[in-house]
Amino acid sequence: MSLLTVRNLGKSFGGVAATDGLSLSVDRGEIHAIIGPNGAGKTTLIAQLSGTMLPDIGTVRFNGRDITRLSAHARARLGLTRSFQITSLVPGMTALENVALAAQVQEGHSFRFLRPVARIESLRTAALDQLYAVGLGTRAEQPVTALSHGEHRLVEMAVVLATGALLLLLDEPFAGLGSAESARMVAFLKTLKGTRTILLIEHDMNAVFALADRISVLVRGRIIATGGPDAIRASPAVRAAYLGGD
Amino acid sequence: MRRSDLLTLTLLALLAVLPPVFFCTGHPFYLDLATRLVILAIAATSLNLVLGYGGMVSFGHAAYIGIGAYAVGIPVYHDLWGGAAWLASTSGWVHLALAMGLSALFALGTGAISLRTRGVHFIMITMAFAQMVYYLFVSLGTYGGDDGLVIEHRSRLPGISLDNPLQLYGLCLAVLVATIVIVRTIMRSRFGQVIKGARGNEERMATLGYNTYAYRLTAFVIAGAIAGLSGFLMGNFTAFISPEMMAWTRSGELMFMVILGGTATTPGPLLGTLIFIVTEELLSHYTRHWQLPFGLMLIGVVLFMRGGLTGAFRRRE
Amino acid sequence: MDFALVFVQMLNGLQLGLLLFLVASGLTLVFGILDFVNLAHGSLYMLGAFVCASLTFLTGNFLIAIALALPVMAVIGWGIERVVVRQLYRRDHLDQVLGSFGLLLVFDVAVHLIWGPAGIAIPLPAWLDTHIGLAEDVVIPVYRLLIIGTGLAVAALLFWLVHHTRFGMLIRAGASDRTMAGALGIDITRLFTLVFALGAALAGLAGMLVAPITEASIGMGNSVIITAFVVIVVGGIGSMKGAFIGAMIIGLIDTLGRSFIDDGFRLIMGTAAAETAGPAVSAMLIYLLMAVILALRPQGLFPPSGR
């Protein structure tokens, strides 16, 4: 059964269509990857799914609700969150604080003014658990500015996971990673398989084919093919438009 | 103990001891200076909540001081001269409620509009709304318009006489301590984390599920109410109010105090206000044109001393 | 309502609007291209008035004084850009605001030291200091027409600049976009200095034009700058068209509000209440208008694209 259903999504800027009749469905528990050449409209798509940009036409349904017009924070509250391609942590905070801030949304509203966060065990524990899960438990107290790029990518994962979201939109989590770091990230994402639903938007083909249950190919703002890794690899349409293209 | 807290406590201890000693040894002038300093430090501390921690460059903070001061002056005026009986009062509680309530309302209304924008828009819009209040009071001839209004009676509060300079100073200092504690507590709470997070990375906060607008607006209203409280004290201290207190250049001075001491730090606003007031006082002994060296100093701080004085300390640690 | 009076007030509003446009257009150029928030822009307006006053007494002719004062203002702008402003381009807006606030304090004192604390009235030549009767009860000062004419001419010139020159392409791109400017083969450092000098001359011109009416005084810039902010916030920050339309709206609304709101209130409430409420509302009118427009369109009426 599908968790996210996108129908006929369209968005254009000054007459240029960035998303053009895009339809897509993501099933519960799967890792669904979206690949496509540069300029295919991946950034616009993820912005429309996460709610920082509203589509001109089309609908987005999530977990049985129409969320097409909902704001980003309302979508996140329903269990849909995203990671950022360019690491997007709060610079003045430690890794632990960044993750705790994400865990904090699970406790309801944050109009709580008195207790210092540093003394709230539940937040600390939840954040530490996620940091250990990504293998950064010992780096928890470091300011994020002191962490490496690879570590940033992992903290980013811990942040997204700590929200407890049902669906994770991962925006190129492999961008800028070396081969060892990539392997680490693949191994980590494999541990999530079956427990979380992931929409993975990624350039790194090795990672995509190692992880994805299904792959959709985005070309010029629309999905031209969806299928298992082998089907996609074999599809002549995909080869023409993308793999063999440019 | 953290160094910043130690610095805060030291400054507060100095303020608790020195001015009253000067007063009792026949130098009442220094108590006056310290009272003004403490009141402005309250306003600066509240400004730090939005400007420093929240990253909202609000350029209209002096308006709240004015609103708070007129919340004392106008009810007292009607108590003395009649008219608007529903407003006439000498009760400090009424003045306090008006000062904080109206400031909070003004913050809510203007914040609701200005917080939908960012950056330069936000700076200009907060400036414009503050200027609106300025012109409003200029236009109110009943309350002196441009010339201002003499407050004939200070607010009446149980157990304390605001006519007594020492008692007034004690009250101001107590309010300053409370303000510092409140802002420090808020910024360490879950709410504070959201405010800091929204400053550092707003889109991230939204995609985590935080309605940053609502949190920012709340911080904006809290800061407005506290600044209104400082206005209440200012009105009782000077016993005179005029629109000039809310000119936008006053808001600029408050911002300067926060920046000078170091934004987003606990002692920053107090330290900045202290240096500002003392420098202003020293310079005004030598020249009527103290603004000239002051302006140069401001340019110098911006160009060469980023992070303010506490920032400079921190780098050396 | 008295139509002659309405007509005269409309002309007054137009005049105020055009003066505001001169100030706002400089702000727009400086912000649009340099991405710099200049609080000291009002100081340039004030300096223009004082420089023009001195030159009027020196040369004995107001118009010659303006012609001489414009390059003086451009040179002052050039100097400020070189010494202070240039250091702040890559800083955040808070630093820019504070740095230019420091400049403003320095200028206020400098003017005080050079010209003294009192305001200076500028005498107009006789042919300007007269009136034209359009009808028996409609009398227009000639000088007012000069201001309106100058304002419109400068507006036309700026629109040509923005829409038909390479220089204007940068503004329309809505950017302090160094890479784009580089691609167009423009020497950024020189361009920025030039833009700032032009902005200074525009603000100075507004000050010069207004001085014969209000006289040159310290602090005149500090109130006009906020009104100019309201103008560009309403029009859409960074847009020249927005600055023009915003200036017209604010100029007309402010002038008409001040002249007719009192009467209007007297019709619907008691005279005593109207005497308090009238001035209060007309004092706040443009800010309330700004609030309404921003509530509907947070980016103003004509936000520049690409921002």
Tab-separated table of C-alpha atoms in Angstrom, chain A residues 60-246:
chain	number	residue	atom	x	y	z
A	60	VAL	CA	0.193	15.074	-3.048
A	61	ARG	CA	-1.338	12.523	-0.689
A	62	PHE	CA	0.528	11.238	2.323
A	63	ASN	CA	-0.634	8.526	4.677
A	64	GLY	CA	-4.214	8.905	3.472
A	65	ARG	CA	-4.348	12.704	3.645
A	66	ASP	CA	-4.211	15.372	0.987
A	67	ILE	CA	-1.196	17.482	1.929
A	68	THR	CA	-0.832	19.423	-1.327
A	69	ARG	CA	-1.327	22.824	0.325
A	70	LEU	CA	0.148	22.122	3.748
A	71	SER	CA	3.165	24.056	5.008
A	72	ALA	CA	6.499	22.342	5.548
A	73	HIS	CA	6.131	22.235	9.314
A	74	ALA	CA	2.621	20.785	9.133
A	75	ARG	CA	3.872	18.005	6.804
A	76	ALA	CA	6.730	17.267	9.148
A	77	ARG	CA	4.253	16.928	11.991
A	78	LEU	CA	2.400	14.300	9.958
A	79	GLY	CA	5.596	12.314	9.580
A	80	LEU	CA	7.228	13.512	6.379
A	81	THR	CA	10.639	15.073	6.651
A	82	ARG	CA	13.623	15.659	4.443
A	83	SER	CA	17.376	15.783	4.623
A	84	PHE	CA	19.377	18.433	2.847
A	85	GLN	CA	21.970	17.948	0.174
A	86	ILE	CA	24.054	20.785	1.509
A	87	THR	CA	24.451	19.936	5.146
A	88	SER	CA	21.912	21.900	7.026
A	89	LEU	CA	22.736	21.699	10.698
A	90	VAL	CA	22.395	24.565	13.156
A	91	PRO	CA	25.952	25.938	13.245
A	92	GLY	CA	26.116	27.163	16.853
A	93	MET	CA	25.152	23.815	18.358
A	94	THR	CA	26.797	20.474	19.101
A	95	ALA	CA	25.900	17.308	17.223
A	96	LEU	CA	23.887	16.198	20.227
A	97	GLU	CA	21.961	19.465	20.406
A	98	ASN	CA	21.153	19.280	16.714
A	99	VAL	CA	19.743	15.813	17.035
A	100	ALA	CA	17.967	16.626	20.310
A	101	LEU	CA	16.255	19.517	18.549
A	102	ALA	CA	14.825	16.998	16.112
A	103	ALA	CA	13.829	14.607	18.893
A	104	GLN	CA	12.101	17.505	20.619
A	105	VAL	CA	9.366	17.635	17.953
A	106	GLN	CA	8.199	14.203	19.036
A	107	GLU	CA	7.232	15.605	22.440
A	108	GLY	CA	4.570	17.905	21.018
A	109	HIS	CA	4.874	21.686	21.041
A	110	SER	CA	7.957	23.467	22.334
A	111	PHE	CA	6.345	26.402	24.095
A	112	ARG	CA	8.129	25.178	27.213
A	113	PHE	CA	10.210	27.872	28.772
A	114	LEU	CA	11.612	26.624	32.053
A	115	ARG	CA	13.519	23.345	32.093
A	116	PRO	CA	16.958	23.546	30.502
A	117	VAL	CA	17.173	21.112	27.568
A	118	ALA	CA	20.539	19.922	28.802
A	119	ARG	CA	18.772	18.370	31.792
A	120	ILE	CA	15.979	16.629	29.916
A	121	GLU	CA	17.098	12.993	29.935
A	122	SER	CA	14.535	11.749	27.423
A	123	LEU	CA	15.826	14.142	24.754
A	124	ARG	CA	19.428	13.377	25.518
A	125	THR	CA	18.880	9.658	25.385
A	126	ALA	CA	16.869	9.791	22.179
A	127	ALA	CA	19.533	11.945	20.514
A	128	LEU	CA	22.409	9.801	21.723
A	129	ASP	CA	20.677	6.656	20.485
A	130	GLN	CA	20.450	8.090	17.000
A	131	LEU	CA	24.040	9.288	17.066
A	132	TYR	CA	25.225	5.819	18.132
A	133	ALA	CA	23.080	4.325	15.402
A	134	VAL	CA	24.947	6.336	12.774
A	135	GLY	CA	28.229	5.561	14.507
A	136	LEU	CA	28.903	8.996	15.950
A	137	GLY	CA	28.074	8.357	19.590
A	138	THR	CA	31.523	9.389	20.757
A	139	ARG	CA	31.403	12.663	18.797
A	140	ALA	CA	28.099	13.792	20.330
A	141	GLU	CA	29.454	16.716	22.321
A	142	GLN	CA	31.447	18.192	19.431
A	143	PRO	CA	30.209	21.448	17.921
A	144	VAL	CA	29.043	20.590	14.403
A	145	THR	CA	31.552	23.052	13.011
A	146	ALA	CA	34.306	20.726	14.287
A	147	LEU	CA	33.007	17.683	12.380
A	148	SER	CA	34.140	16.484	8.952
A	149	HIS	CA	31.948	16.529	5.866
A	150	GLY	CA	31.328	12.802	6.101
A	151	GLU	CA	30.333	13.183	9.744
A	152	HIS	CA	27.978	16.026	8.821
A	153	ARG	CA	26.187	13.703	6.417
A	154	LEU	CA	25.763	11.158	9.193
A	155	VAL	CA	24.559	13.726	11.740
A	156	GLU	CA	22.109	14.853	9.083
A	157	MET	CA	20.781	11.272	8.972
A	158	ALA	CA	20.559	11.145	12.763
A	159	VAL	CA	18.580	14.401	12.750
A	160	VAL	CA	16.108	13.131	10.175
A	161	LEU	CA	15.687	9.819	11.991
A	162	ALA	CA	15.229	11.459	15.368
A	163	THR	CA	12.063	13.174	14.189
A	164	GLY	CA	10.489	9.712	14.036
A	165	ALA	CA	9.202	10.491	10.560
A	166	LEU	CA	7.407	7.769	8.588
A	167	LEU	CA	8.789	8.951	5.287
A	168	LEU	CA	12.290	10.297	4.817
A	169	LEU	CA	13.086	12.336	1.732
A	170	LEU	CA	16.831	12.017	1.401
A	171	ASP	CA	18.331	14.640	-0.865
A	172	GLU	CA	21.597	13.243	-2.237
A	173	PRO	CA	22.971	11.859	1.042
A	174	PHE	CA	26.016	10.580	-0.843
A	175	ALA	CA	27.016	13.949	-2.270
A	176	GLY	CA	30.675	14.644	-1.631
A	177	LEU	CA	31.412	11.378	0.186
A	178	GLY	CA	34.575	9.381	-0.415
A	179	SER	CA	34.291	5.675	-1.230
A	180	ALA	CA	34.826	4.506	2.358
A	181	GLU	CA	32.294	7.010	3.634
A	182	SER	CA	29.845	5.979	0.911
A	183	ALA	CA	30.149	2.364	1.941
A	184	ARG	CA	29.471	3.366	5.529
A	185	MET	CA	26.367	5.281	4.466
A	186	VAL	CA	25.090	2.374	2.331
A	187	ALA	CA	25.559	0.018	5.258
A	188	PHE	CA	23.713	2.371	7.532
A	189	LEU	CA	20.780	2.941	5.176
A	190	LYS	CA	20.484	-0.837	4.741
A	191	THR	CA	19.839	-1.133	8.484
A	192	LEU	CA	16.768	1.061	7.996
A	193	LYS	CA	15.316	-1.155	5.304
A	194	GLY	CA	11.839	-2.310	6.194
A	195	THR	CA	11.494	-0.059	9.240
A	196	ARG	CA	11.344	3.316	7.506
A	197	THR	CA	10.088	4.386	4.143
A	198	ILE	CA	12.685	6.273	2.160
A	199	LEU	CA	12.509	8.343	-0.980
A	200	LEU	CA	16.118	8.594	-2.036
A	201	ILE	CA	17.089	11.259	-4.511
A	202	GLU	CA	20.603	10.430	-5.562
A	203	HIS	CA	23.253	10.761	-8.236
A	204	ASP	CA	25.490	7.935	-7.036
A	205	MET	CA	24.364	4.988	-9.173
A	206	ASN	CA	26.284	2.379	-7.209
A	207	ALA	CA	24.511	3.435	-4.047
A	208	VAL	CA	21.125	3.578	-5.748
A	209	PHE	CA	21.409	0.120	-7.257
A	210	ALA	CA	22.728	-1.297	-3.992
A	211	LEU	CA	19.875	0.112	-1.927
A	212	ALA	CA	16.715	0.714	-3.882
A	213	ASP	CA	13.743	-1.617	-4.031
A	214	ARG	CA	12.328	0.437	-6.854
A	215	ILE	CA	13.739	3.220	-8.974
A	216	SER	CA	11.939	6.028	-10.777
A	217	VAL	CA	13.619	7.946	-13.547
A	218	LEU	CA	12.956	11.678	-13.662
A	219	VAL	CA	13.549	13.442	-16.958
A	220	ARG	CA	12.463	16.985	-17.767
A	221	GLY	CA	10.049	17.202	-14.850
A	222	ARG	CA	8.262	13.888	-15.310
A	223	ILE	CA	8.777	10.261	-14.348
A	224	ILE	CA	9.480	8.283	-17.508
A	225	ALA	CA	9.914	4.866	-15.923
A	226	THR	CA	9.532	3.093	-12.585
A	227	GLY	CA	10.647	-0.398	-11.727
A	228	GLY	CA	13.088	-2.668	-9.946
A	229	PRO	CA	16.823	-2.047	-10.413
A	230	ASP	CA	17.161	-4.732	-13.076
A	231	ALA	CA	14.193	-3.500	-15.060
A	232	ILE	CA	15.507	0.054	-14.975
A	233	ARG	CA	18.992	-1.033	-15.977
A	234	ALA	CA	17.511	-2.890	-18.924
A	235	SER	CA	14.958	-0.259	-20.007
A	236	PRO	CA	15.786	1.144	-23.451
A	237	ALA	CA	13.794	4.295	-22.744
A	238	VAL	CA	15.890	4.995	-19.676
A	239	ARG	CA	19.096	4.342	-21.545
A	240	ALA	CA	18.061	6.664	-24.314
A	241	ALA	CA	16.958	9.471	-22.016
A	242	TYR	CA	19.524	9.159	-19.357
A	243	LEU	CA	22.116	6.486	-18.932
A	244	GLY	CA	23.378	6.559	-22.483
A	245	GLY	CA	22.207	10.124	-23.054
A	246	ASP	CA	24.332	13.213	-22.659
